[in-house]
Short mmCIF file of C-alpha atoms in Angstrom, two decimals:
data_model
loop_
_atom_site.label_atom_id
_atom_site.label_comp_id
_atom_site.label_asym_id
_atom_site.label_seq_id
_atom_site.Cartn_x
_atom_site.Cartn_y
_atom_site.Cartn_z
CA MET D 1 -30.83 -32.95 -22.09
CA ARG D 2 -27.55 -33.94 -23.72
CA SER D 3 -27.14 -30.48 -25.27
CA SER D 4 -27.77 -28.83 -21.87
CA PHE D 5 -25.09 -31.03 -20.33
CA VAL D 6 -22.64 -30.10 -23.09
CA VAL D 7 -23.36 -26.38 -22.61
CA LEU D 8 -22.98 -26.68 -18.83
CA THR D 9 -19.70 -28.57 -19.21
CA ALA D 10 -18.41 -25.94 -21.61
CA LEU D 11 -19.36 -23.13 -19.22
CA VAL D 12 -17.65 -24.87 -16.31
CA ALA D 13 -14.54 -25.40 -18.42
CA LEU D 14 -14.51 -21.73 -19.47
CA ALA D 15 -14.94 -20.61 -15.87
CA ALA D 16 -12.10 -22.87 -14.74
CA TYR D 17 -9.91 -21.56 -17.57
CA TYR D 18 -10.66 -17.95 -16.53
CA ILE D 19 -10.09 -18.56 -12.82
CA TYR D 20 -7.00 -20.76 -12.98
CA ILE D 21 -3.58 -19.16 -12.94
CA PRO D 22 -0.34 -20.96 -12.03
CA LEU D 23 0.61 -20.11 -8.46
CA PRO D 24 3.46 -21.33 -6.22
CA SER D 25 2.37 -24.07 -3.82
CA SER D 26 3.87 -22.05 -0.96
CA VAL D 27 1.35 -19.21 -1.27
CA SER D 28 -1.49 -19.22 1.26
CA GLU D 29 -4.63 -21.03 0.03
CA PRO D 30 -3.89 -20.78 -3.70
CA TRP D 31 -7.35 -21.72 -4.99
CA LYS D 32 -9.02 -19.09 -2.84
CA LEU D 33 -6.48 -16.55 -4.11
CA MET D 34 -7.32 -17.55 -7.70
CA LEU D 35 -11.01 -16.89 -7.03
CA LEU D 36 -10.22 -13.53 -5.44
CA ASP D 37 -8.00 -12.59 -8.36
CA ALA D 38 -10.62 -13.68 -10.91
CA THR D 39 -13.22 -11.52 -9.17
CA PHE D 40 -10.94 -8.49 -9.22
CA ARG D 41 -9.96 -9.10 -12.86
CA GLY D 42 -13.64 -9.35 -13.76
CA ALA D 43 -14.35 -6.02 -12.07
CA GLN D 44 -11.39 -4.47 -13.90
CA GLN D 45 -12.67 -5.70 -17.24
CA VAL D 46 -16.14 -4.30 -16.59
CA SER D 47 -14.62 -0.94 -15.64
CA ASN D 48 -12.45 -0.98 -18.77
CA LEU D 49 -15.55 -1.58 -20.89
CA ILE D 50 -17.31 1.34 -19.20
CA HIS D 51 -14.25 3.48 -19.96
CA TYR D 52 -14.18 2.31 -23.59
CA LEU D 53 -17.85 3.23 -24.01
CA GLY D 54 -17.09 6.72 -22.72
CA LEU D 55 -19.38 6.38 -19.71
CA SER D 56 -16.78 6.98 -16.99
CA HIS D 57 -13.06 6.83 -16.23
CA HIS D 58 -12.07 3.20 -15.63
CA LEU D 59 -10.69 3.91 -12.14
CA LEU D 60 -13.86 5.73 -11.07
CA ALA D 61 -15.92 2.82 -12.40
CA LEU D 62 -13.74 0.24 -10.65
CA ASN D 63 -13.85 2.05 -7.33
CA PHE D 64 -17.63 2.41 -7.67
CA ILE D 65 -17.87 -1.38 -8.03
CA ILE D 66 -15.61 -1.87 -4.99
CA LEU D 67 -17.66 0.54 -2.87
CA CYS D 68 -20.97 -1.01 -3.99
CA PHE D 69 -19.95 -4.37 -2.57
CA GLY D 70 -17.88 -3.23 0.38
CA LYS D 71 -18.85 0.18 1.77
CA LYS D 72 -19.76 0.17 5.45
CA SER D 73 -21.40 2.90 7.48
CA ALA D 74 -19.86 4.23 10.70
CA TRP D 75 -21.29 1.69 13.12
CA SER D 76 -20.21 1.71 16.77
CA SER D 77 -20.08 -1.33 19.01
CA ALA D 78 -20.04 -1.69 22.76
CA GLN D 79 -16.23 -1.62 22.66
CA VAL D 80 -15.40 0.81 19.83
CA LYS D 81 -17.00 4.16 19.01
CA VAL D 82 -16.86 4.91 15.27
CA THR D 83 -17.52 8.35 13.81
CA ASP D 84 -17.10 10.05 10.44
CA THR D 85 -15.82 13.61 10.58
CA ASP D 86 -13.25 15.81 8.87
CA PHE D 87 -9.86 17.13 9.92
CA ASP D 88 -8.99 20.39 8.15
CA SER D 89 -11.49 19.60 5.37
CA VAL D 90 -10.13 16.05 4.89
CA GLU D 91 -12.59 13.24 5.62
CA VAL D 92 -11.57 10.78 8.32
CA ARG D 93 -13.15 7.87 10.14
CA VAL D 94 -12.23 7.81 13.83
CA PHE D 95 -12.26 4.60 15.90
CA GLU D 96 -12.10 5.13 19.67
CA GLY D 97 -11.18 2.05 21.65
CA PRO D 98 -12.27 1.30 25.20
CA PRO D 99 -10.55 3.37 27.90
CA LYS D 100 -8.35 1.82 30.56
CA PRO D 101 -8.93 3.13 34.09
CA GLU D 102 -5.18 2.99 34.78
CA GLU D 103 -4.40 4.88 31.52
CA PRO D 104 -6.43 8.10 31.18
CA LEU D 105 -4.65 8.93 27.90
CA LYS D 106 -4.76 6.55 24.94
CA ARG D 107 -2.21 5.80 22.26
CA SER D 108 -3.14 6.45 18.66
CA VAL D 109 -2.42 5.38 15.06
CA VAL D 110 -3.06 7.44 11.95
CA TYR D 111 -3.89 4.86 9.28
CA ILE D 112 -3.70 5.34 5.49
CA HIS D 113 -5.44 2.76 3.30
CA GLY D 114 -3.94 1.21 0.17
CA GLY D 115 -5.28 0.97 -3.37
CA GLY D 116 -2.68 2.32 -5.79
CA TRP D 117 -3.51 5.95 -4.87
CA ALA D 118 -6.69 5.39 -6.91
CA LEU D 119 -8.88 2.76 -5.24
CA GLY D 120 -10.26 1.83 -1.85
CA SER D 121 -11.64 3.85 1.03
CA ALA D 122 -11.42 4.20 4.78
CA LYS D 123 -15.12 3.30 4.69
CA ILE D 124 -14.96 -0.13 3.05
CA LYS D 125 -15.43 -3.12 5.30
CA TYR D 126 -11.85 -4.39 5.01
CA TYR D 127 -10.33 -1.24 6.50
CA ASP D 128 -13.24 -0.66 8.87
CA GLU D 129 -12.72 -4.14 10.33
CA LEU D 130 -8.94 -3.68 10.54
CA CYS D 131 -9.18 -0.33 12.32
CA THR D 132 -11.92 -1.59 14.64
CA ALA D 133 -9.68 -4.52 15.66
CA MET D 134 -6.74 -2.14 16.20
CA ALA D 135 -8.81 0.23 18.34
CA GLU D 136 -10.21 -2.56 20.48
CA GLU D 137 -7.04 -4.62 20.94
CA LEU D 138 -4.76 -1.62 21.51
CA ASN D 139 -7.25 0.45 23.52
CA ALA D 140 -6.36 3.16 21.03
CA VAL D 141 -7.75 5.92 18.86
CA ILE D 142 -7.35 5.05 15.17
CA VAL D 143 -7.72 7.83 12.59
CA SER D 144 -8.32 6.38 9.13
CA ILE D 145 -7.88 9.01 6.42
CA GLU D 146 -10.20 9.27 3.42
CA TYR D 147 -7.74 11.03 1.13
CA ARG D 148 -8.68 12.01 -2.43
CA LEU D 149 -7.89 9.57 -5.23
CA VAL D 150 -6.77 9.40 -8.86
CA PRO D 151 -8.25 10.53 -11.27
CA ASN D 152 -9.86 13.30 -9.22
CA VAL D 153 -6.42 14.40 -8.04
CA TYR D 154 -2.82 13.41 -8.77
CA PHE D 155 0.55 13.47 -7.00
CA PRO D 156 1.22 15.19 -4.63
CA ALA D 157 -2.40 15.93 -3.64
CA GLN D 158 -2.70 12.63 -1.76
CA ILE D 159 0.33 13.54 0.36
CA HIS D 160 -1.12 16.97 1.06
CA ASP D 161 -4.40 15.41 2.24
CA VAL D 162 -2.76 13.03 4.71
CA GLU D 163 -0.42 15.80 5.87
CA ARG D 164 -3.28 18.21 6.58
CA ALA D 165 -5.37 15.62 8.40
CA THR D 166 -2.44 14.39 10.50
CA LYS D 167 -1.23 17.88 11.41
CA TYR D 168 -4.75 18.78 12.47
CA PHE D 169 -4.97 15.68 14.65
CA LEU D 170 -1.60 16.40 16.28
CA GLN D 171 -2.79 19.78 17.58
CA PRO D 172 -2.82 19.71 21.41
CA GLU D 173 -6.50 20.61 21.66
CA VAL D 174 -7.52 17.86 19.23
CA LEU D 175 -5.41 15.23 20.99
CA GLN D 176 -6.97 16.35 24.25
CA LYS D 177 -10.47 16.03 22.77
CA TYR D 178 -9.79 12.38 21.95
CA SER D 179 -7.82 11.75 25.18
CA VAL D 180 -4.67 10.84 23.24
CA ASP D 181 -1.16 10.84 24.71
CA PRO D 182 0.90 13.26 22.51
CA GLY D 183 3.98 11.05 22.93
CA ARG D 184 2.28 7.88 21.73
CA VAL D 185 1.08 8.61 18.21
CA GLY D 186 2.19 6.47 15.27
CA ILE D 187 1.56 6.44 11.54
CA SER D 188 0.81 3.41 9.41
CA GLY D 189 -0.49 2.30 6.04
CA ASP D 190 -0.55 -0.58 3.59
CA SER D 191 0.66 -0.65 -0.03
CA ALA D 192 0.14 2.85 -1.49
CA GLY D 193 -0.95 3.89 2.00
CA GLY D 194 2.42 2.62 3.25
CA ASN D 195 4.03 4.82 0.61
CA LEU D 196 2.14 7.87 1.89
CA ALA D 197 2.90 6.99 5.52
CA ALA D 198 6.63 6.67 4.77
CA ALA D 199 6.67 9.96 2.85
CA LEU D 200 4.83 11.76 5.63
CA SER D 201 7.09 10.30 8.30
CA GLN D 202 10.13 11.62 6.41
CA GLN D 203 8.51 15.02 6.03
CA PHE D 204 7.50 15.29 9.68
CA SER D 205 10.96 14.25 10.88
CA GLN D 206 12.35 17.35 9.12
CA ASP D 207 9.60 19.73 10.29
CA ALA D 208 10.94 21.78 13.22
CA SER D 209 7.55 23.45 13.71
CA LEU D 210 5.90 20.19 14.82
CA LYS D 211 5.80 19.97 18.60
CA ASN D 212 4.41 16.45 18.68
CA LYS D 213 6.52 13.93 16.76
CA LEU D 214 5.50 10.49 15.56
CA LYS D 215 6.65 7.71 17.88
CA VAL D 216 6.60 4.87 15.33
CA GLN D 217 5.88 4.12 11.69
CA ALA D 218 4.43 0.79 10.59
CA LEU D 219 4.55 0.05 6.86
CA ILE D 220 2.62 -2.89 5.42
CA TYR D 221 4.01 -4.20 2.09
CA PRO D 222 4.76 -0.59 1.11
CA VAL D 223 5.45 0.63 -2.44
CA LEU D 224 8.61 2.71 -2.11
CA GLN D 225 10.25 3.26 -5.49
CA ALA D 226 9.60 3.43 -9.24
CA LEU D 227 13.17 3.37 -10.56
CA ASP D 228 13.65 -0.40 -10.84
CA PHE D 229 10.84 -2.71 -11.91
CA ASN D 230 13.22 -5.65 -12.13
CA THR D 231 14.23 -6.27 -8.54
CA PRO D 232 14.23 -10.00 -7.69
CA SER D 233 10.67 -9.75 -6.31
CA TYR D 234 9.42 -8.01 -9.46
CA GLN D 235 11.05 -10.74 -11.56
CA GLN D 236 9.87 -13.59 -9.35
CA ASN D 237 6.29 -12.37 -8.93
CA VAL D 238 5.74 -10.75 -12.32
CA ASN D 239 2.26 -12.28 -12.75
CA ILE D 240 1.31 -13.05 -9.14
CA PRO D 241 -1.99 -11.55 -7.91
CA ILE D 242 -3.34 -9.30 -6.77
CA VAL D 243 -0.81 -6.73 -8.06
CA PRO D 244 1.26 -8.12 -10.96
CA ARG D 245 4.09 -5.97 -12.31
CA TYR D 246 2.15 -4.48 -15.24
CA VAL D 247 -0.62 -3.30 -12.90
CA MET D 248 1.87 -1.75 -10.46
CA VAL D 249 3.60 0.21 -13.24
CA LYS D 250 0.19 1.37 -14.47
CA TYR D 251 -0.69 2.62 -10.96
CA TRP D 252 2.51 4.68 -10.97
CA ILE D 253 1.72 6.18 -14.37
CA ASP D 254 -1.81 7.05 -13.26
CA TYR D 255 -0.53 8.59 -9.99
CA PHE D 256 1.53 11.07 -12.02
CA LYS D 257 -1.07 11.54 -14.80
CA GLY D 258 1.54 10.15 -17.16
CA ASN D 259 1.44 8.64 -20.61
CA HIS D 260 0.39 4.98 -20.76
CA ASP D 261 2.63 4.59 -23.81
CA PHE D 262 5.56 4.58 -21.35
CA ILE D 263 4.44 1.43 -19.50
CA GLN D 264 6.34 -1.15 -21.55
CA ALA D 265 9.51 0.97 -21.57
CA MET D 266 9.36 1.38 -17.78
CA ILE D 267 8.84 -2.36 -17.27
CA VAL D 268 12.31 -2.94 -18.76
CA ASN D 269 13.83 0.04 -16.88
CA ASN D 270 14.28 2.25 -19.93
CA HIS D 271 13.39 5.26 -17.78
CA THR D 272 16.50 4.80 -15.61
CA SER D 273 19.01 3.59 -18.21
CA LEU D 274 22.67 4.55 -17.94
CA ASP D 275 22.22 7.48 -20.31
CA VAL D 276 19.53 9.09 -18.12
CA GLU D 277 21.71 11.44 -16.09
CA GLU D 278 18.96 12.49 -13.70
CA ALA D 279 18.74 8.93 -12.32
CA ALA D 280 22.48 8.33 -11.99
CA ALA D 281 22.91 9.66 -8.45
CA LEU D 282 19.94 7.66 -7.16
CA ARG D 283 20.81 4.21 -8.46
CA ALA D 284 23.19 3.42 -5.60
CA ARG D 285 20.39 4.03 -3.08
CA LEU D 286 18.47 1.04 -4.40
CA ASN D 287 21.31 -1.18 -5.54
CA TRP D 288 19.65 -4.44 -4.62
CA THR D 289 22.77 -6.50 -5.22
CA SER D 290 24.17 -4.98 -2.03
CA LEU D 291 20.95 -4.21 -0.12
CA LEU D 292 19.36 -7.65 -0.39
CA PRO D 293 20.67 -10.93 1.09
CA THR D 294 21.74 -13.75 -1.22
CA SER D 295 18.71 -15.76 -0.10
CA ILE D 296 16.62 -13.14 -1.90
CA THR D 297 18.81 -12.25 -4.89
CA LYS D 298 19.36 -15.94 -5.82
CA ASN D 299 20.31 -16.07 -9.51
CA TYR D 300 18.44 -12.95 -10.56
CA LYS D 301 20.37 -10.38 -12.59
CA PRO D 302 19.96 -6.59 -12.56
CA VAL D 303 18.28 -5.11 -15.62
CA MET D 304 20.23 -1.98 -16.52
CA GLN D 305 19.81 -0.61 -20.02
CA THR D 306 22.74 1.22 -21.64
CA THR D 307 20.44 3.49 -23.60
CA GLY D 308 16.80 4.10 -22.85
CA ASN D 309 14.09 6.72 -23.09
CA ALA D 310 15.15 9.98 -21.45
CA ARG D 311 11.80 11.49 -22.43
CA ILE D 312 10.07 9.54 -19.64
CA ILE D 313 11.93 11.32 -16.83
CA ARG D 314 11.61 14.66 -18.61
CA GLU D 315 7.82 14.26 -18.77
CA ILE D 316 7.44 12.54 -15.38
CA PRO D 317 10.16 13.99 -13.11
CA GLN D 318 8.03 12.95 -10.12
CA LEU D 319 9.46 9.44 -10.53
CA LEU D 320 12.68 10.75 -8.95
CA ASP D 321 10.96 12.68 -6.15
CA ALA D 322 11.57 11.21 -2.69
CA ARG D 323 8.02 12.19 -1.72
CA SER D 324 6.77 9.58 -4.20
CA ALA D 325 9.70 7.19 -3.70
CA PRO D 326 10.76 7.28 0.00
CA LEU D 327 13.39 4.58 -0.62
CA ILE D 328 15.60 7.07 -2.48
CA ALA D 329 15.62 9.69 0.30
CA ASP D 330 18.94 11.08 1.56
CA GLN D 331 20.65 9.24 4.41
CA GLU D 332 20.43 12.45 6.47
CA VAL D 333 16.64 12.25 6.23
CA LEU D 334 16.46 8.56 7.14
CA GLN D 335 18.51 8.87 10.31
CA HIS D 336 15.84 11.03 11.98
CA LEU D 337 12.98 8.59 11.42
CA PRO D 338 11.18 6.87 14.32
CA LYS D 339 11.22 3.19 15.24
CA THR D 340 9.91 1.27 12.25
CA TYR D 341 7.97 -1.89 11.47
CA ILE D 342 7.94 -3.21 7.90
CA LEU D 343 5.83 -6.20 6.87
CA THR D 344 6.73 -7.96 3.62
CA CYS D 345 5.31 -10.93 1.74
CA GLU D 346 7.21 -13.45 -0.34
CA HIS D 347 4.70 -13.53 -3.18
CA ASP D 348 4.60 -9.78 -3.81
CA VAL D 349 6.34 -7.60 -6.40
CA LEU D 350 6.89 -5.04 -3.62
CA ARG D 351 8.70 -7.43 -1.27
CA ASP D 352 12.15 -6.03 -2.06
CA ASP D 353 11.05 -2.39 -1.69
CA GLY D 354 10.33 -3.11 1.97
CA ILE D 355 13.46 -5.20 2.57
CA MET D 356 15.74 -2.57 0.96
CA TYR D 357 14.11 0.20 2.98
CA ALA D 358 14.65 -1.77 6.18
CA LYS D 359 18.34 -2.15 5.27
CA ARG D 360 18.76 1.55 4.50
CA LEU D 361 17.03 2.52 7.74
CA GLU D 362 19.21 0.15 9.78
CA SER D 363 22.31 1.65 8.14
CA ALA D 364 21.04 5.09 9.17
CA GLY D 365 20.74 3.96 12.82
CA VAL D 366 16.95 3.48 12.94
CA LYS D 367 15.53 0.57 14.96
CA VAL D 368 13.70 -1.64 12.46
CA THR D 369 11.59 -4.78 12.72
CA LEU D 370 11.30 -6.60 9.39
CA ASP D 371 8.40 -9.05 9.56
CA HIS D 372 8.43 -11.39 6.54
CA PHE D 373 5.72 -13.92 5.65
CA GLU D 374 6.77 -16.74 3.33
CA ASP D 375 3.20 -17.60 2.31
CA GLY D 376 1.98 -14.00 2.10
CA PHE D 377 0.77 -12.15 -0.98
CA HIS D 378 0.13 -8.47 -1.63
CA GLY D 379 -2.92 -7.19 0.22
CA CYS D 380 -3.32 -10.27 2.41
CA MET D 381 -3.57 -8.45 5.76
CA ILE D 382 -7.03 -7.02 5.07
CA PHE D 383 -8.50 -10.38 4.03
CA THR D 384 -9.58 -11.73 7.39
CA SER D 385 -13.33 -12.28 7.14
CA TRP D 386 -15.56 -14.55 5.06
CA PRO D 387 -15.61 -15.07 2.11
CA THR D 388 -12.14 -13.57 1.60
CA ASN D 389 -10.59 -14.87 4.79
CA PHE D 390 -7.03 -16.20 4.50
CA SER D 391 -5.01 -17.76 7.30
CA VAL D 392 -2.06 -15.53 6.40
CA GLY D 393 -4.38 -12.53 6.63
CA LEU D 394 -5.11 -13.27 10.28
CA ARG D 395 -1.47 -14.04 11.06
CA THR D 396 -0.17 -10.83 9.46
CA ARG D 397 -2.81 -8.73 11.21
CA ASN D 398 -2.10 -10.31 14.58
CA SER D 399 1.66 -9.86 14.17
CA TYR D 400 1.22 -6.22 13.14
CA ILE D 401 -1.07 -5.39 16.07
CA LYS D 402 1.24 -7.23 18.48
CA TRP D 403 4.19 -5.07 17.36
CA LEU D 404 2.14 -1.90 17.82
CA ASP D 405 1.09 -3.08 21.28
CA GLN D 406 4.70 -3.62 22.29
CA ASN D 407 6.20 -0.49 20.74
CA LEU D 408 3.61 2.29 20.73
#
């Protein structure tokens, strides 16, 4: 009996040690976030073991685990019709909200899910529930794109997928089929999906052949640049779940099919050091000492290496491509973008990407709403149902949908 008690105590202590990580008291429901983070870390470690044994790529294994526990079939309710189909050979899940007798044509949002360009799906319950809520509360048609993921494809294939699906949807006959108002279509996405939405919005704003333009873009804690991994938010939230800095840099490397040996050098900005000429012209576009308010910069110092590793940019020139890093786009491109909503979270390495983009857009004459949540963390908006329900998840989702209701 005594030995059983000792073993049980030891197991509890080990579990507590694994789960516990130091978190700021201001983050929403810290213990629940620790449990969520521990679950995700556990899944990552299992997928890494599978990769080590040569059974599968670690990202394929990790996404398989995610889909096993979260995939949801296209189930319609009395209020929202849900169907799986494809737009120009790209899989999509379409959510059709209830019609309004006084509005024969509906508004619409093209939604792009997050997951580091490698994980997630339009068909997992988190995004299914989000898009169902959007369709019902906005009386809208939501098109959630099931774009291809790393390691099956790499940059810029993900952009091509969302471009093809969105262009197909914007055809007059397709909009008519879904009873959508051509002048009330927006694009949106979270995290890596926010990256793809921002890139596509820039691309469409320059495309003279498109008859139907996007009315709004709504970006949820978007990832927008890979030149500086030492902005104040990267320094402040270096180990904060669910996307610490090391993991974010790794996602970037995987997106470009790059060399993992570069990760540590990129973490200290060796890829954009002063001797890397290719990056010189772009540094001013994300100079956070001028783009961020003092309440954000605090006492943080820029990390700018005098000499670095020029080989990184030579082997991964995509790091300097505005299609992967919308924050570094030319001012002439930004000034043609539609009305914009950007949601940021205090406890997120990507916080400053969103704030700097909002500043650059405002300087270009774009109407921007920056919606910041002091207790938010990366990914929080999709965590709204048990057992991963967070109060900040509901508040961010409600604020996001409210903005769409008022501006789309």
